[in-house]
Coordinates of N, CA, C and O in Angstrom, one line a residue:
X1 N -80.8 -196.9 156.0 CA -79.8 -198.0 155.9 C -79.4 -198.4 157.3 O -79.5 -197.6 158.3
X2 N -79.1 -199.3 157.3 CA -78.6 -200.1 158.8 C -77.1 -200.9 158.5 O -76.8 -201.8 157.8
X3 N -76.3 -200.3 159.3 CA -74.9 -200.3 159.3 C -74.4 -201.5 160.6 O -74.3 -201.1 161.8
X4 N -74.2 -202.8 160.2 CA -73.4 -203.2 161.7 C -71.6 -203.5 161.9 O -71.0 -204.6 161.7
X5 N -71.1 -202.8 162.3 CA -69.6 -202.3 162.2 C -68.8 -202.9 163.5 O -69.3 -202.7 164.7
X6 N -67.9 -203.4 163.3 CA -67.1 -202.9 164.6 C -65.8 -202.3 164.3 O -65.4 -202.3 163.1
X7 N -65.2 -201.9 165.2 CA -63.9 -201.0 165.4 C -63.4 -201.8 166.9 O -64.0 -202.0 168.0
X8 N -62.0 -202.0 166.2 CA -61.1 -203.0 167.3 C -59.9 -202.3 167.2 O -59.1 -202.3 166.3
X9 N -59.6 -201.6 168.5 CA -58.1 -200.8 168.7 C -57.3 -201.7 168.5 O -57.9 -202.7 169.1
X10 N -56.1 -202.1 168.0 CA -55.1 -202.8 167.6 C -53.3 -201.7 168.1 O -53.0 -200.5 167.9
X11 N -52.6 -202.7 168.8 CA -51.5 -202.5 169.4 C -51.8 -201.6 170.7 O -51.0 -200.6 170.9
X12 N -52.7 -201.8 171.4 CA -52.9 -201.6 172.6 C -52.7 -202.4 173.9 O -52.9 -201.9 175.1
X13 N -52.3 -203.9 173.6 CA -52.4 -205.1 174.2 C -53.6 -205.8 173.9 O -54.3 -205.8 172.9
X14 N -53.8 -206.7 175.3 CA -54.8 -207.7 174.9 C -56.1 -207.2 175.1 O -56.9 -207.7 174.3
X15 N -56.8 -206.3 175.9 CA -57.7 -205.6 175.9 C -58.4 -204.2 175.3 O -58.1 -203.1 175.6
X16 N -59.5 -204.7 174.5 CA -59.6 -203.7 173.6 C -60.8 -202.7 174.4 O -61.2 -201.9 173.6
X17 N -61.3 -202.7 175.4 CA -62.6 -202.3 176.3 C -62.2 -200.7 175.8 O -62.7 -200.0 175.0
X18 N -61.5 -200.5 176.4 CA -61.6 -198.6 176.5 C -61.1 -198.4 175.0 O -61.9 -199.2 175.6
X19 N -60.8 -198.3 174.1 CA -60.9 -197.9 173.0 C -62.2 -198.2 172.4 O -62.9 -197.3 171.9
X20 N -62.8 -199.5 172.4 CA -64.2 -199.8 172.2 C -65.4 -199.2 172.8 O -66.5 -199.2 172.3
X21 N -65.0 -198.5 174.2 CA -65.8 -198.0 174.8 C -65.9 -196.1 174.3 O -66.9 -195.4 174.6
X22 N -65.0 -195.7 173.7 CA -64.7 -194.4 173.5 C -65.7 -194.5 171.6 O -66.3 -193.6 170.9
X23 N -65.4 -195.7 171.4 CA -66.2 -195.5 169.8 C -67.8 -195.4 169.9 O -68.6 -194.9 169.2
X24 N -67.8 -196.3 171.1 CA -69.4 -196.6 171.1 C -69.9 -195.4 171.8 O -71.1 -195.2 171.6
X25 N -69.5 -194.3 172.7 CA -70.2 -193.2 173.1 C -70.1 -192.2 172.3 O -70.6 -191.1 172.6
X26 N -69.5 -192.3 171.0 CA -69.1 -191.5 169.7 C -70.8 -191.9 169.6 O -71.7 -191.3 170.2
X27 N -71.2 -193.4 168.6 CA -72.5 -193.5 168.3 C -73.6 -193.3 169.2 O -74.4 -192.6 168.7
X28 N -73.7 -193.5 170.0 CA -74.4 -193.2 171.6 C -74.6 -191.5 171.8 O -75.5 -190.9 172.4
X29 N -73.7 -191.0 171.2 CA -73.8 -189.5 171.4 C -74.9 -188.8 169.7 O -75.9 -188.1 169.6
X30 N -74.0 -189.6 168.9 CA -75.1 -189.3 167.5 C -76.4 -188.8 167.6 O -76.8 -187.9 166.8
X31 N -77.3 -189.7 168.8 CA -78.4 -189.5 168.2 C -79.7 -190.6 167.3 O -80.9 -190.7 167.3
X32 N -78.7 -190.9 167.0 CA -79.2 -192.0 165.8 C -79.3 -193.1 166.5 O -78.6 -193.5 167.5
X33 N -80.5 -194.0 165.8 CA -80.8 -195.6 166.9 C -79.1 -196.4 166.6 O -78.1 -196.5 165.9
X34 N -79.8 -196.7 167.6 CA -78.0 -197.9 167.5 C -78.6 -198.8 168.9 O -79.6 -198.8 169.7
X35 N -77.5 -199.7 168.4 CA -77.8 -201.6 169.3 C -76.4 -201.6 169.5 O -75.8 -201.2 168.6
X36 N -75.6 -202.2 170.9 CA -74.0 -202.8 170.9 C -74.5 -204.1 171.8 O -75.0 -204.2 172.9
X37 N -74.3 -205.0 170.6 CA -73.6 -206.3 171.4 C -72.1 -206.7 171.5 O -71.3 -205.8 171.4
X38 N -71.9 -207.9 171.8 CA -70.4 -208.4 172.0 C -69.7 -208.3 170.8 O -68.5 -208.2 170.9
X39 N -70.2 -208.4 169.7 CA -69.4 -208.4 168.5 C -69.2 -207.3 167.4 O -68.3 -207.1 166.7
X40 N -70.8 -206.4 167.7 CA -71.1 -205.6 166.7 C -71.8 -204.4 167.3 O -72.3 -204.4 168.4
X41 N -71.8 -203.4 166.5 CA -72.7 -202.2 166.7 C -73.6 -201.8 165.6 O -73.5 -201.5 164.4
X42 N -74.6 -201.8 166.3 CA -75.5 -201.7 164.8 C -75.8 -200.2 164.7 O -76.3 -199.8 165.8
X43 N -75.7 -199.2 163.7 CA -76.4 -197.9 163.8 C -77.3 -198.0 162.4 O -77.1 -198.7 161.4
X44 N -78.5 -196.8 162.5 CA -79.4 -196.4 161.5 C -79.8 -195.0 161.1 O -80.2 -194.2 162.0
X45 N -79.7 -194.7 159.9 CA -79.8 -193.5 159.3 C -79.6 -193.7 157.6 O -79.3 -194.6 156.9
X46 N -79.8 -192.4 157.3 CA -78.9 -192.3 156.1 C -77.5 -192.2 155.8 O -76.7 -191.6 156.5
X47 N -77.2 -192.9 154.4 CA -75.8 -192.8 154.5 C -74.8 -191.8 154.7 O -73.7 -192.3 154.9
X48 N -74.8 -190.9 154.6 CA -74.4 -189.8 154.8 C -74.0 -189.3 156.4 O -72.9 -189.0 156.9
X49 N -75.5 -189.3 157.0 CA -74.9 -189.6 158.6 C -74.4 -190.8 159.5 O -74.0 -190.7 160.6
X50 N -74.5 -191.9 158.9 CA -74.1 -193.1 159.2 C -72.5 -193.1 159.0 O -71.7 -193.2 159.9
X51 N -72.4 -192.9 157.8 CA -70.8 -193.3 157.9 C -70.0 -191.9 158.4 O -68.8 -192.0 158.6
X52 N -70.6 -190.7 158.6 CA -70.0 -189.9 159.6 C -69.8 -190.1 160.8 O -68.7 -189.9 161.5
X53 N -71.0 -190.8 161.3 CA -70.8 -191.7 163.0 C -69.8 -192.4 162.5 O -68.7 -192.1 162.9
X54 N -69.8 -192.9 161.9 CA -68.6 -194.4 162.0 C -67.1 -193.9 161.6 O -66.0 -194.5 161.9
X55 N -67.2 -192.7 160.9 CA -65.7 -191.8 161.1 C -65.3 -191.1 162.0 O -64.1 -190.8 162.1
X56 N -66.2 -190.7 162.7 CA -66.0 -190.3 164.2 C -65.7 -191.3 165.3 O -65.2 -191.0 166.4
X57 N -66.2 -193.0 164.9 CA -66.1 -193.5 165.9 C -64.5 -194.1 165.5 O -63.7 -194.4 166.3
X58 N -64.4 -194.2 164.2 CA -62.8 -194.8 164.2 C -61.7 -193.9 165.0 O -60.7 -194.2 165.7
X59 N -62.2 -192.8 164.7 CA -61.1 -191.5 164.9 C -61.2 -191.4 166.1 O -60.3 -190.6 166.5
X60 N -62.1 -191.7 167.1 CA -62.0 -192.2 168.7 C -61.0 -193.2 169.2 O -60.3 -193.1 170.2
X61 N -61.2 -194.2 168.2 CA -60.3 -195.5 168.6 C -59.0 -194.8 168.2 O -58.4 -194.5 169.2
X62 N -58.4 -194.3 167.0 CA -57.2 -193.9 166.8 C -56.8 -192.7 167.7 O -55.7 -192.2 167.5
X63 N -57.7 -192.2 168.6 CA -57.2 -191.2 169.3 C -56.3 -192.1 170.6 O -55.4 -191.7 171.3
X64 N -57.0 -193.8 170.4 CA -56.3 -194.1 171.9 C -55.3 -195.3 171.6 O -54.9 -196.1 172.4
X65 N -54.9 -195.3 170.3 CA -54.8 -196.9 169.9 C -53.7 -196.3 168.6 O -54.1 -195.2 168.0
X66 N -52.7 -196.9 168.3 CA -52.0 -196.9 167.0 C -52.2 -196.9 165.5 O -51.8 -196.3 164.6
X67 N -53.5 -198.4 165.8 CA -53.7 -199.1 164.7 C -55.4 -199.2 165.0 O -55.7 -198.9 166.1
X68 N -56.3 -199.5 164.1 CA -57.4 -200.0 164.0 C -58.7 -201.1 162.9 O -59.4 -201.0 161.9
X69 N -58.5 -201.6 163.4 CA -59.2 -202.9 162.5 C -60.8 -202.7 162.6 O -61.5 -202.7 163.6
X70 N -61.5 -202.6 160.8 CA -62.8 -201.8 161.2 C -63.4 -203.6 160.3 O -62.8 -204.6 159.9
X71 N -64.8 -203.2 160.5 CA -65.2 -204.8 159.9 C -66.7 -203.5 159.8 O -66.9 -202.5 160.5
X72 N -67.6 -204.0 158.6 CA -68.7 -203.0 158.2 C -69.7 -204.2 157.5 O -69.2 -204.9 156.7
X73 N -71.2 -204.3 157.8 CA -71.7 -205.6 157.1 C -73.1 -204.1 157.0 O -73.2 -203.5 158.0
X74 N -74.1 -203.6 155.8 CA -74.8 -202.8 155.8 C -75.9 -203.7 154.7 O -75.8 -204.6 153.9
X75 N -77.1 -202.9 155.3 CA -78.6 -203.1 154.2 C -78.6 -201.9 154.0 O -78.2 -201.0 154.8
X76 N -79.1 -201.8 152.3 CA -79.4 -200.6 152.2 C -80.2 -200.8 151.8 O -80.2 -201.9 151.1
X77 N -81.5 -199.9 151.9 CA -83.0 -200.4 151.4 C -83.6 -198.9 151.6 O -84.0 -198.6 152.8
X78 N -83.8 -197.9 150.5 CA -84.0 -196.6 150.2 C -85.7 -196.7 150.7 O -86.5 -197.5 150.2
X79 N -86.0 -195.8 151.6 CA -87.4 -195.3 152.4 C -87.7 -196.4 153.2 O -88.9 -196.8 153.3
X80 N -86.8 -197.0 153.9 CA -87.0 -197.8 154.8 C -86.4 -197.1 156.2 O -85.3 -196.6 156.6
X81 N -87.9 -197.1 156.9 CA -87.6 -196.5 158.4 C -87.9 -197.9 159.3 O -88.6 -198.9 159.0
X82 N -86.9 -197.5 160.6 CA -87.5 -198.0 162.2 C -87.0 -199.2 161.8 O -87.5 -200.1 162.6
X83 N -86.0 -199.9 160.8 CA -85.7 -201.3 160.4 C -85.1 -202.0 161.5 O -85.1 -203.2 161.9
X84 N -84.4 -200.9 162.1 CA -83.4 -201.9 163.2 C -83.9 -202.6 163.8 O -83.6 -203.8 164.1
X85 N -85.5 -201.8 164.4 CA -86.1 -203.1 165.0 C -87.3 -203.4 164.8 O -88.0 -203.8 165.7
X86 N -87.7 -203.3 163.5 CA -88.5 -203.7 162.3 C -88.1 -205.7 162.0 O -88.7 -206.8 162.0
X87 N -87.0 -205.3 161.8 CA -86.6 -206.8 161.2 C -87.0 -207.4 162.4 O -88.0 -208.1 162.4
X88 N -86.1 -207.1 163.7 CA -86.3 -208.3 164.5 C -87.7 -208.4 165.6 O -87.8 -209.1 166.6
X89 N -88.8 -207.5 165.0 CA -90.2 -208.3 165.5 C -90.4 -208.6 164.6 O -90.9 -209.7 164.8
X90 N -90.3 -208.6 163.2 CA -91.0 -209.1 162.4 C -90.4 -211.0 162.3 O -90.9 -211.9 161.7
X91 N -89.6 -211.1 162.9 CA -88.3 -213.0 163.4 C -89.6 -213.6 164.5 O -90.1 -214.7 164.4
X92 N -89.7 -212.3 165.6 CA -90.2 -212.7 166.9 C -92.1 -213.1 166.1 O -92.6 -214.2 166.4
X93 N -92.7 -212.3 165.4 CA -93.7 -212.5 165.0 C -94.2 -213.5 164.1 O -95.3 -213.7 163.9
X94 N -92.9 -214.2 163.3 CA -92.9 -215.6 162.7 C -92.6 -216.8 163.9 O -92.9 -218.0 163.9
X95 N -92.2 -216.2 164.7 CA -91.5 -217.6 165.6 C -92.8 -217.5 166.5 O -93.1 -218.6 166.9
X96 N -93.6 -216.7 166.7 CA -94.8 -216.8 167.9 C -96.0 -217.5 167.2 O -97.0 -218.0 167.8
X97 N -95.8 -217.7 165.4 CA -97.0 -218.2 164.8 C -96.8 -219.4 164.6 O -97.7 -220.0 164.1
X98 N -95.5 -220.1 165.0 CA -95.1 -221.5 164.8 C -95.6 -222.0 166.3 O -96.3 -223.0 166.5
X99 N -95.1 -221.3 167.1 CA -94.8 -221.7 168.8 C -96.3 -221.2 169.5 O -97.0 -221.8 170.3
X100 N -96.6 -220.1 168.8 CA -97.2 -219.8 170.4 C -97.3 -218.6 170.9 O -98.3 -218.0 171.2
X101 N -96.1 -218.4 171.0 CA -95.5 -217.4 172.3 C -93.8 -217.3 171.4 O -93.1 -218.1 170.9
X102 N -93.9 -215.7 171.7 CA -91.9 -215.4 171.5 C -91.1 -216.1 172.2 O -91.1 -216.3 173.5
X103 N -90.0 -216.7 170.8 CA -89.0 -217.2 171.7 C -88.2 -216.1 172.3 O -88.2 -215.1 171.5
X104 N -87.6 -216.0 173.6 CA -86.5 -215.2 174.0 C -84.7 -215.5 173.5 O -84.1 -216.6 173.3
X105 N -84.4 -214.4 173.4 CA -82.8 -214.6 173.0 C -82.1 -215.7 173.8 O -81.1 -216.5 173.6
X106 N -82.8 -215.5 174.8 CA -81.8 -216.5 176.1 C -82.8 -218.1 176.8 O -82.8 -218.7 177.8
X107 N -83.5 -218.3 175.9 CA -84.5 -219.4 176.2 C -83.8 -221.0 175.7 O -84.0 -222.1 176.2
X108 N -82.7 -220.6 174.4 CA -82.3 -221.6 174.3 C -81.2 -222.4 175.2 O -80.4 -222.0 176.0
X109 N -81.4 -223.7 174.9 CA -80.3 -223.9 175.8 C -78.7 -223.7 175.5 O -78.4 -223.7 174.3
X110 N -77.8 -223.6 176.3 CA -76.6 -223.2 176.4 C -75.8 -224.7 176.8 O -76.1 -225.6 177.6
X111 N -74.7 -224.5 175.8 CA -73.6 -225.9 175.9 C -72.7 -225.5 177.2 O -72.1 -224.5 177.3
X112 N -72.7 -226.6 178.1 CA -71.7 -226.3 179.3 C -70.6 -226.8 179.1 O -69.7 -226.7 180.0

């Protein structure tokens, strides 16, 4: 299963960085594949150790923070390995038989 979650320390002020930063070396320490972008963290496993990472990472944030706001979007798809980055060659390997060549994440253009 592939879990993408975030955990946002709440009543800490306007910066949520070090509470965010203490959840994500919770997942980072797991073991288990994981991705952190700006919005989200993606981890992969079974359910079982998955939402254990993700109760160790809340319980990071509430070690630093009062309150915390969790957000959780998951696939579950039983004997599916290596998905995390399964899916996204298999985007890059539709987009190279239209184009050519892989588009890059950062190839599009950007609104100024």
């Amino acid at each position: 299963m592939i879990i993408a979650f975030s955990v946002t320390p709440m009543g800490t002020g306007e910066s949520v960085g070090e509470g965010v930063a203490e959840a994500v070396r919770v997942i980072r320490a797991s073991g288990l594949p994981n991705e952190t972008n700006a919005l989200f963290t993606t981890i992969e496993g079974e359910w079982d150790e998955v939402m254990a990472v993700i109760k160790q990472a809340i319980g990071a944030v509430m070690a630093v923070a009062p309150r915390c706001s969790i957000v959780l979007k998951g696939d579950i798809r039983p004997g599916v390995t290596d998905a995390l980055t399964g899916k996204v060659a298999s985007v890059e390997r539709h987009l190279a038989a239209k184009t050519g060549s892989p588009a890059s994440p950062t190839s599009r253009p950007r609104n100024s």
